[in-house]
Short mmCIF file of C-alpha atoms in Angstrom, two decimals:
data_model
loop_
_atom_site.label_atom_id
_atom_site.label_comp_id
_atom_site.label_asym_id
_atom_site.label_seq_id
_atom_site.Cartn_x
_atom_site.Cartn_y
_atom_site.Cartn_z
CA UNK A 412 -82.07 -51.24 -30.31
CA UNK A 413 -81.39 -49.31 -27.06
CA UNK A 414 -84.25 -48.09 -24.88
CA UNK A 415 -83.59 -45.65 -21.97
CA UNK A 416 -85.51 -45.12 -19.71
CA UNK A 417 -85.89 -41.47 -18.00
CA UNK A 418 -86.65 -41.41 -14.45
CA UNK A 419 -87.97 -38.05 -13.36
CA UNK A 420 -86.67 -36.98 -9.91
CA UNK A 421 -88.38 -34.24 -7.66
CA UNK A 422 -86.82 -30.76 -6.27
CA UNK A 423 -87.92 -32.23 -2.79
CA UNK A 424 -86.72 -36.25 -3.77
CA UNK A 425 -83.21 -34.25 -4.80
CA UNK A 426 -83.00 -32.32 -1.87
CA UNK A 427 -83.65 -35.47 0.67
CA UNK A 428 -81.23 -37.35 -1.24
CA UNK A 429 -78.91 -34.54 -0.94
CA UNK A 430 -79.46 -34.28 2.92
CA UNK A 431 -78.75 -38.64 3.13
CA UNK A 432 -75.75 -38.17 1.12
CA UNK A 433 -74.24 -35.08 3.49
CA UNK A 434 -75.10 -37.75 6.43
CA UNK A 435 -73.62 -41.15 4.58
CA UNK A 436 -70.26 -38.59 4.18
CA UNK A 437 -69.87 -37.13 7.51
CA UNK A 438 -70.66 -40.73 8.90
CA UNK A 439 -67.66 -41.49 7.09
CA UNK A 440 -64.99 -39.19 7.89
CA UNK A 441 -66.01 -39.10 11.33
CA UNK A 442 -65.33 -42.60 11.26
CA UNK A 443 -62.08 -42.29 9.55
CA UNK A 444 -60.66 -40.04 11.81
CA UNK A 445 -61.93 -41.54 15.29
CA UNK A 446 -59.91 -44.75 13.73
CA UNK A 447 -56.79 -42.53 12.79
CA UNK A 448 -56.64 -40.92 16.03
CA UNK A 449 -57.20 -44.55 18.04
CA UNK A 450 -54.31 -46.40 15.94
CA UNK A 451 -51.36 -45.59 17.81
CA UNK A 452 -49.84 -48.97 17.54
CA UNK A 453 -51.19 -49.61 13.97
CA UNK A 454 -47.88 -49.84 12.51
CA UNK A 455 -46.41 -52.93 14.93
CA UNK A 456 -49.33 -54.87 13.13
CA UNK A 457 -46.85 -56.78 11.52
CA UNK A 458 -45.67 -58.10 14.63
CA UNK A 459 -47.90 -58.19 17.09
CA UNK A 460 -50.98 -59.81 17.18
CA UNK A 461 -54.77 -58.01 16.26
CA UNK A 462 -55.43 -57.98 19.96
CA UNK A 463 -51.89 -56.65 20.99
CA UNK A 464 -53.11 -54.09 19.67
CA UNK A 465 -56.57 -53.16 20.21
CA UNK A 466 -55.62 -52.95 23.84
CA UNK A 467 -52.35 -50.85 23.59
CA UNK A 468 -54.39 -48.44 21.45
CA UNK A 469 -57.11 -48.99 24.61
CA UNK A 470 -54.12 -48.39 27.04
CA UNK A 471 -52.99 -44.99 25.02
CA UNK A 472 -56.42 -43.88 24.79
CA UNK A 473 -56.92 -44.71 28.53
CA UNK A 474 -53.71 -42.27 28.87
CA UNK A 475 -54.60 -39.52 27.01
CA UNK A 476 -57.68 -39.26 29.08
CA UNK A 477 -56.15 -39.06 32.01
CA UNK A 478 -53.54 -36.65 30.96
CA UNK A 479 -55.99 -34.27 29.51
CA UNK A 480 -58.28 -34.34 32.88
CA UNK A 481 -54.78 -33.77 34.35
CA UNK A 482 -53.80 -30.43 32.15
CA UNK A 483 -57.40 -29.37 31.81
CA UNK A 484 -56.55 -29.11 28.20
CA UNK A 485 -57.20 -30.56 24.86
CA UNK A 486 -54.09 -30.19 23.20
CA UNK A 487 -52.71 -34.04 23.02
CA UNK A 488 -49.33 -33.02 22.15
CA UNK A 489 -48.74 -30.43 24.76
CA UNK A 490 -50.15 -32.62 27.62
CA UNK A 491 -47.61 -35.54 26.24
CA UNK A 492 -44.94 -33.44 26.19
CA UNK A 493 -45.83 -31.28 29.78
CA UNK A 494 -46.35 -34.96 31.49
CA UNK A 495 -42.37 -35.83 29.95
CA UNK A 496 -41.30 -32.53 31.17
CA UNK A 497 -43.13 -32.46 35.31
CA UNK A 498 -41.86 -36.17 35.41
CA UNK A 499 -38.53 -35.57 34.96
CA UNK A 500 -38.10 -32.20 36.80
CA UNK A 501 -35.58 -32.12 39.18
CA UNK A 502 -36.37 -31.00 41.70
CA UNK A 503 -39.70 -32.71 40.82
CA UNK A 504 -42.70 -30.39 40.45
CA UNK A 505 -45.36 -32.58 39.47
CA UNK A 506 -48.47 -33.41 41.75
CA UNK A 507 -49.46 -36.79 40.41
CA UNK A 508 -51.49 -38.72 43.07
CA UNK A 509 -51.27 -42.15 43.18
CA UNK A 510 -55.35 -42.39 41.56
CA UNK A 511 -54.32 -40.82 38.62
CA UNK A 512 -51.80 -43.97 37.79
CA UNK A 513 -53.84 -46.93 39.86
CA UNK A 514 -57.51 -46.71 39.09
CA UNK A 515 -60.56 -48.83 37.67
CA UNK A 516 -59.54 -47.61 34.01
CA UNK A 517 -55.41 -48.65 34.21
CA UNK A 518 -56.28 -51.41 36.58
CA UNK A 519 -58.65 -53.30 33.81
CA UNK A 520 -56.12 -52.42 30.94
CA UNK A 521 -53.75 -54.22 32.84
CA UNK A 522 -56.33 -57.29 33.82
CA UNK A 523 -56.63 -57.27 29.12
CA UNK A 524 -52.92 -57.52 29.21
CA UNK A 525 -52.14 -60.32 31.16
CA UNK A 526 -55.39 -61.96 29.92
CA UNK A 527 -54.63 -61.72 26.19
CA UNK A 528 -50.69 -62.57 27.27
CA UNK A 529 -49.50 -58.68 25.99
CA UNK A 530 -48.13 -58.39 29.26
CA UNK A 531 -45.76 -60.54 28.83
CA UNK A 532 -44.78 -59.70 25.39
CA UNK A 533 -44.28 -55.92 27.21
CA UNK A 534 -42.45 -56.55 30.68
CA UNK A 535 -40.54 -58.97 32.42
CA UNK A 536 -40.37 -59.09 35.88
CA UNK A 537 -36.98 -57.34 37.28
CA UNK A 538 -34.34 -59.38 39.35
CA UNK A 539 -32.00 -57.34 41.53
CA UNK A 540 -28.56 -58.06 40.57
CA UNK A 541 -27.00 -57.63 44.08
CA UNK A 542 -23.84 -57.30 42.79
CA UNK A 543 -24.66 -53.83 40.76
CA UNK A 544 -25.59 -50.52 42.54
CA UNK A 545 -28.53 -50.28 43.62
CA UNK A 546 -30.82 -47.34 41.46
CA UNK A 547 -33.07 -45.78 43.32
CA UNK A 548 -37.04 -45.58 41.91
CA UNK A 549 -38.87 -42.08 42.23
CA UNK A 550 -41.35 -42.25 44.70
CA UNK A 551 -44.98 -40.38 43.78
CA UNK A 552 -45.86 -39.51 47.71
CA UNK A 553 -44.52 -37.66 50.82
CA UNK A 554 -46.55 -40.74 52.69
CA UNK A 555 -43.93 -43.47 51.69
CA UNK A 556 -41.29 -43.85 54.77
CA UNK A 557 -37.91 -43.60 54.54
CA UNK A 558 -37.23 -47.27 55.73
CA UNK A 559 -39.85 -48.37 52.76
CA UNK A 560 -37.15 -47.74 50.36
CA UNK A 561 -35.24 -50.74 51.95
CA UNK A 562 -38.29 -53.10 51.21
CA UNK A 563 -37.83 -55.11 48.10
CA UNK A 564 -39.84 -53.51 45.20
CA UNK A 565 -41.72 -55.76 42.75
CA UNK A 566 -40.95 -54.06 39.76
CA UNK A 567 -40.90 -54.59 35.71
CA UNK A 568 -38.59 -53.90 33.16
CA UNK A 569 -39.40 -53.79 28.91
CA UNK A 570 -38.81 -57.61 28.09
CA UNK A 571 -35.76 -57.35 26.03
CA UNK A 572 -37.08 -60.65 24.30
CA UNK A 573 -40.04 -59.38 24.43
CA UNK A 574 -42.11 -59.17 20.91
CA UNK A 575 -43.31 -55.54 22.07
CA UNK A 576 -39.55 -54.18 22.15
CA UNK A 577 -38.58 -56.41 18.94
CA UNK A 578 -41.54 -54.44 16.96
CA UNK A 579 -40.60 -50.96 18.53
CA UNK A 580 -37.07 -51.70 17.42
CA UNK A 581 -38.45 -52.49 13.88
CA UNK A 582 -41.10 -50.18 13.47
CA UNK A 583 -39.76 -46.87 15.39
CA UNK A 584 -37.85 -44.68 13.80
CA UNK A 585 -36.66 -42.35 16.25
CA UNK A 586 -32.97 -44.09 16.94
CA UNK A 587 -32.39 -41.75 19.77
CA UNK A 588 -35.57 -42.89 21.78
CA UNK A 589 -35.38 -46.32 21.16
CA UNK A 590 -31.56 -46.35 21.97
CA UNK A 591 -33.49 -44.97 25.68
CA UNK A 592 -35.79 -48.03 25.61
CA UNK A 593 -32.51 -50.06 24.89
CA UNK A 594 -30.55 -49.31 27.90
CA UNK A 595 -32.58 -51.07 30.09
CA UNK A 596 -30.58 -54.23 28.95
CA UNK A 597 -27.73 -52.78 29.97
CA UNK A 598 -28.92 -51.16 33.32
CA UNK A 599 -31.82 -52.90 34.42
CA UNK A 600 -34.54 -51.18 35.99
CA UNK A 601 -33.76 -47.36 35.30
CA UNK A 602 -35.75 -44.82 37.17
CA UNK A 603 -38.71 -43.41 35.56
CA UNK A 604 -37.67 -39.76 35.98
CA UNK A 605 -34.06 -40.56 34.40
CA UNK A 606 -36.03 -42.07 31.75
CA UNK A 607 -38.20 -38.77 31.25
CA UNK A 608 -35.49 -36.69 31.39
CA UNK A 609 -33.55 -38.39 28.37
CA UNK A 610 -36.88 -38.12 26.48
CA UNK A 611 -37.27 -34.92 27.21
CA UNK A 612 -34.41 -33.54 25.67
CA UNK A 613 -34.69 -35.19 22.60
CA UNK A 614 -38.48 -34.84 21.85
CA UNK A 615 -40.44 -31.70 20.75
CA UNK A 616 -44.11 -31.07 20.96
CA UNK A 617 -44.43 -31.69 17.17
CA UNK A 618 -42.64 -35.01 17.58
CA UNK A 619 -46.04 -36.24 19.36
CA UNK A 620 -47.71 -35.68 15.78
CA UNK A 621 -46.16 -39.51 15.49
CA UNK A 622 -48.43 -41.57 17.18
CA UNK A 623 -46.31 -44.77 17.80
CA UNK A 624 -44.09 -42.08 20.21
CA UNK A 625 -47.44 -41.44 22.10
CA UNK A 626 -47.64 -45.27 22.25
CA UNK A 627 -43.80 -45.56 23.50
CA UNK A 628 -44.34 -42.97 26.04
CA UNK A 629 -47.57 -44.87 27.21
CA UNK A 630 -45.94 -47.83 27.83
CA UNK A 631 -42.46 -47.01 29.27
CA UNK A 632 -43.74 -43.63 31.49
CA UNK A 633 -47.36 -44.39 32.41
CA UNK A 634 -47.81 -47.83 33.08
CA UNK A 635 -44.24 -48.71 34.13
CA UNK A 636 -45.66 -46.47 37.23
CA UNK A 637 -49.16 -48.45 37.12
CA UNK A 638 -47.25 -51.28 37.52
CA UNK A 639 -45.07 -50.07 40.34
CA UNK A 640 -47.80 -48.70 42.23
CA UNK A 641 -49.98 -51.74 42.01
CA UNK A 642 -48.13 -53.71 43.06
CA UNK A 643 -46.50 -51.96 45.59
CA UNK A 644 -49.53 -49.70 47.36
CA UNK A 645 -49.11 -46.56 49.23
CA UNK A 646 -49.87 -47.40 52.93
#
């Protein structure tokens, strides 16, 4: 024989349970979507490493923050696409200080790279072929001299080796972009601006809706120059 038992519930027990379950639920999707909107590199999971990328979602993040301070605006896409635009200008019309590439928040993103050996998986360090033309990198500052242009640059290229490329290449479905990424193995260290422009012209506002070409953008536009301008300071 079945007994059940009747448990007799309050108006003000129902309403308090009401108010914890609105809570437990906005917990929730607020939590949902803070992860959504911090997973840029979510889908090269399969070939990079958890900690890959945790910090190239902490370098994209680190990006956007700095672009929106930038724009004074909140609009992710439009700052993307604005920063792709100024960059690749010609003649250049952006007003990017050096601090807004090399500061405590880029510097320690790089310091988790090279720690947790991303770096490496990203870049590889460029070796003039002295036999090719010479391409010419943008410079970010009326301060840099004329003659500075003939000291040797340390600079770094994508790794073509690299597991970061490999998993763009993969993962990426925007051939046109990734055929940008590419060339690099053909022509070595391509200037920033060049690479802007090409990116430029094939990517919309609404194309930044995909967060992997936030992530690309990240990598081969903003801390290319981090890189650069680290290791090279202004004077």
């Amino acid at each position: 024989m079945l007994t059940f038992l009747t448990i007799r519930v309050s108006p003000n027990t129902s309403k308090m349970t009401n108010k914890i379950l609105l809570l437990f639920l906005i917990t929730i999707l607020f939590s949902c979507t803070s992860q959504k909107e911090s997973n840029y590199a979510g889908k090269l999971a399969g070939c990079l490493d958890e900690n890959d990328i945790k910090f190239l979602n902490e370098a994209t993040l680190v990006f956007r923050g700095e672009l929106a301070e930038h724009y004074h605006q909140k609009n992710e896409n439009k700052n993307f696409k604005s920063y792709l635009e100024d960059l690749s200008a010609i003649p250049p019309n952006y007003d990017f200080s050096p601090d807004f590439y090399v500061n405590e928040r880029t510097v320690g993103i790089l310091k988790k790279l090279k720690e947790n050996g991303t770096f490496q998986k990203i870049w590889t360090k460029y070796e003039e072929n002295n036999s090719e033309e010479e391409i010419a990198i943008i410079s970010l500052s009326d301060e840099i001299e004329e003659e500075s242009e003939l000291e040797e640059l340390i600079t770094y290229v994508l790794n073509p080796d690299g597991d970061y490329l490999k998993c763009i290449n993969s993962n990426y479905t925007n051939e046109t972009i990734k055929e940008v990424l590419n060339a690099q193995k053909k022509y070595g260290d391509i200037s920033p601006s060049i690479i802007a422009g090409a990116m430029n012209s094939k990517l919309k506002e609404e194309d930044f809706e995909n967060d992997m070409t936030k992530l690309v953008v990240t990598i081969a536009l903003y801390y290319n120059m981090v890189n650069l301008l680290r290791d090279n300071p202004i004077n």
